[in-house]
Amino acid sequence: MPELPDVAAFKDYVDASSLHHRIRHSRLTDRRILGEVTPQKLQANLAGSRLASTARHGKFLFAELDRGGWLVLHFGMTGGLAYAKQEDEPPRFTQLLLEFDNGYYLAYTCQRMLGRVSYAEDREAFIAERELGPDALAEDLDGEAFADLLAGRRGMIKSALMNQSIVAGMGNVYVDEVLFQAGIHPKTPIHRLDGKQIRTIYRTMRRVLHKAVEKESIIERLPASYLLPRRDTDRPCPRCGGPIRQMDVSGRTTHYCPDCQPEG
DNA sequence: TTCCATGTTCCGCA
DNA sequence: TTGCGGAACATGGA
C-alpha cells in the first residue's frame, strides 16, 4: 500500500491522534526493522519526548521530537500505523510501539519487515544522505524542473518514475496509474519522449497524486475513470473498454491498456 | 505447495 | 565511470 498518497494519509493520522502526548515507553519487537540507529539510541530519544509535528518526503514520514531530532518511518510494502487504547492488544506485526501518557499507543506495524524505523538529527540531511529526489508533490517542482530531472537519462519512463532518487513518492501502482492516464507506454525510452509528452506526464502525476491524497488513497473513492480500481488483467479499460494487459517492466508487474498507451 | 506482492539495495554489465 | 536492469531480500496469503 504505502506510496506517497498512503504516507500522506499516515501523516494526517499521526497529526490527528499522536501529537503532543508524552511517550512514556517505547517497545521494539524486532531490531531488524531499524535503519542506521541502535535500539538504545532510538529508545533514549523517544522516552519522555513528545511528537511535535510531522513532515513527509516521498514515502518517508518524519515525526519531530520536541527534545530534538526526528523519528523516521518508512513503510516498505506492508507497513502501517494504528492508534488505540493501551488496554487493547497491539495489532499483529507490531514492530514499534509508542505508549503515550494519555493511555493510548501508536503502533508501527510491518508484516514483511521491508520497512525501516530510523532516527535523524536533521531531516534535510537525512534526505540528502539517502539521495532522494524532490517530492513528487513539492510546490517548487514545476513542469520545467520535472523535465530537467529526466533530461539526459537512459532507460524506460516507468523505471525513472519509480526511481526515488529522481522523484520521490511514486511506486508501482501509482506509476501505472499516471502512465495510463497520460497515455504513455510504460516501456517508452525516456529519450523518445518529446516536450509535450513530458509535460503531460508531469501534469498527470500532479493531478493523480493530489486526487489520491484527497481521497486518502482509498481505492474505492477514486474516480471510476482510474485504472487502479480495475488493476486486473483482462478487465475492461475504463477509457476504451478494451482489455487491460499485464507485462513485466524491470521486474515489476505492470498493468496498462495497449490501445490507450501505444508503444512509441 | 508454489507463486506473488504496493518496498529498497546491491551487483554485474554496458 | 555512471547508471540501468535484474536478482535478492523477508514474510505470509492466495
XYZ file of N, CA and C (backbone and C1' of nucleotides) in Angstrom, chain A residues 156 158 172 176 179 184-188 231 233 244-258 261 263, chain B residues 5:
94
model
N 13.767 3.250 -19.337
C 12.331 3.351 -19.599
C 11.688 4.353 -18.645
N 8.895 4.238 -17.038
C 8.360 3.679 -15.792
C 9.463 3.522 -14.747
N 5.006 1.271 -7.781
C 4.493 0.503 -8.914
C 3.050 0.869 -9.271
N 1.865 3.215 -12.692
C 0.965 2.644 -13.702
C -0.230 3.560 -13.951
N 0.907 6.760 -15.938
C 1.221 6.494 -17.340
C -0.041 6.098 -18.122
N 0.825 7.037 -22.055
C 2.217 6.741 -22.395
C 2.513 5.270 -22.093
N 3.126 4.589 -23.037
C 3.509 3.192 -22.813
C 4.635 3.130 -21.773
N 4.503 2.225 -20.782
C 5.473 2.201 -19.672
C 6.916 1.943 -20.107
N 7.090 1.256 -21.229
C 8.459 0.923 -21.654
C 9.056 1.979 -22.580
N 8.355 3.072 -22.778
C 8.889 4.108 -23.666
C 10.248 4.593 -23.160
N -7.260 -2.824 -11.553
C -5.925 -3.277 -11.902
C -5.910 -4.794 -12.010
N -5.817 -8.044 -14.940
C -5.650 -8.416 -16.330
C -6.985 -8.793 -16.954
N -7.400 -4.735 -20.277
C -6.170 -4.316 -19.614
C -5.179 -5.469 -19.670
N -3.945 -5.169 -20.047
C -2.930 -6.219 -20.160
C -1.900 -6.089 -19.047
N -1.160 -7.156 -18.882
C -0.125 -7.226 -17.850
C 1.195 -7.559 -18.521
N 2.259 -6.928 -18.055
C 3.589 -7.287 -18.555
C 4.603 -6.988 -17.463
N 5.848 -7.362 -17.729
C 6.905 -7.167 -16.766
C 7.788 -5.998 -17.202
N 7.972 -5.051 -16.309
C 8.877 -3.940 -16.599
C 9.874 -3.842 -15.446
N 11.129 -4.060 -15.734
C 12.180 -4.077 -14.696
C 11.758 -4.914 -13.492
N 11.189 -6.053 -13.755
C 10.862 -6.964 -12.672
C 9.590 -6.650 -11.920
N 8.870 -5.611 -12.340
C 7.617 -5.288 -11.652
C 6.433 -5.568 -12.579
N 5.392 -6.126 -11.995
C 4.172 -6.361 -12.748
C 3.553 -5.019 -13.128
N 3.247 -4.882 -14.402
C 2.758 -3.609 -14.930
C 1.427 -3.811 -15.629
N 0.463 -2.984 -15.269
C -0.848 -3.048 -15.931
C -0.976 -1.846 -16.855
N -1.483 -2.087 -18.034
C -1.600 -0.987 -18.990
C -2.640 -1.357 -20.047
N -3.054 -0.354 -20.797
C -4.001 -0.574 -21.889
C -3.248 -0.418 -23.214
N -3.103 -1.491 -23.968
C -2.329 -1.438 -25.220
C -2.910 -0.429 -26.214
N -2.311 3.242 -24.548
C -0.890 3.507 -24.309
C -0.049 2.805 -25.379
N 2.773 1.700 -28.023
C 4.238 1.739 -27.987
C 4.739 2.834 -28.905
P 3.072 -10.024 -8.735
O 2.966 -9.189 -7.383
C 1.705 -8.961 -6.769
C 1.924 -8.358 -5.392
C 3.075 -7.346 -5.372
O 2.566 -6.019 -5.577
C 3.214 -8.888 -3.541
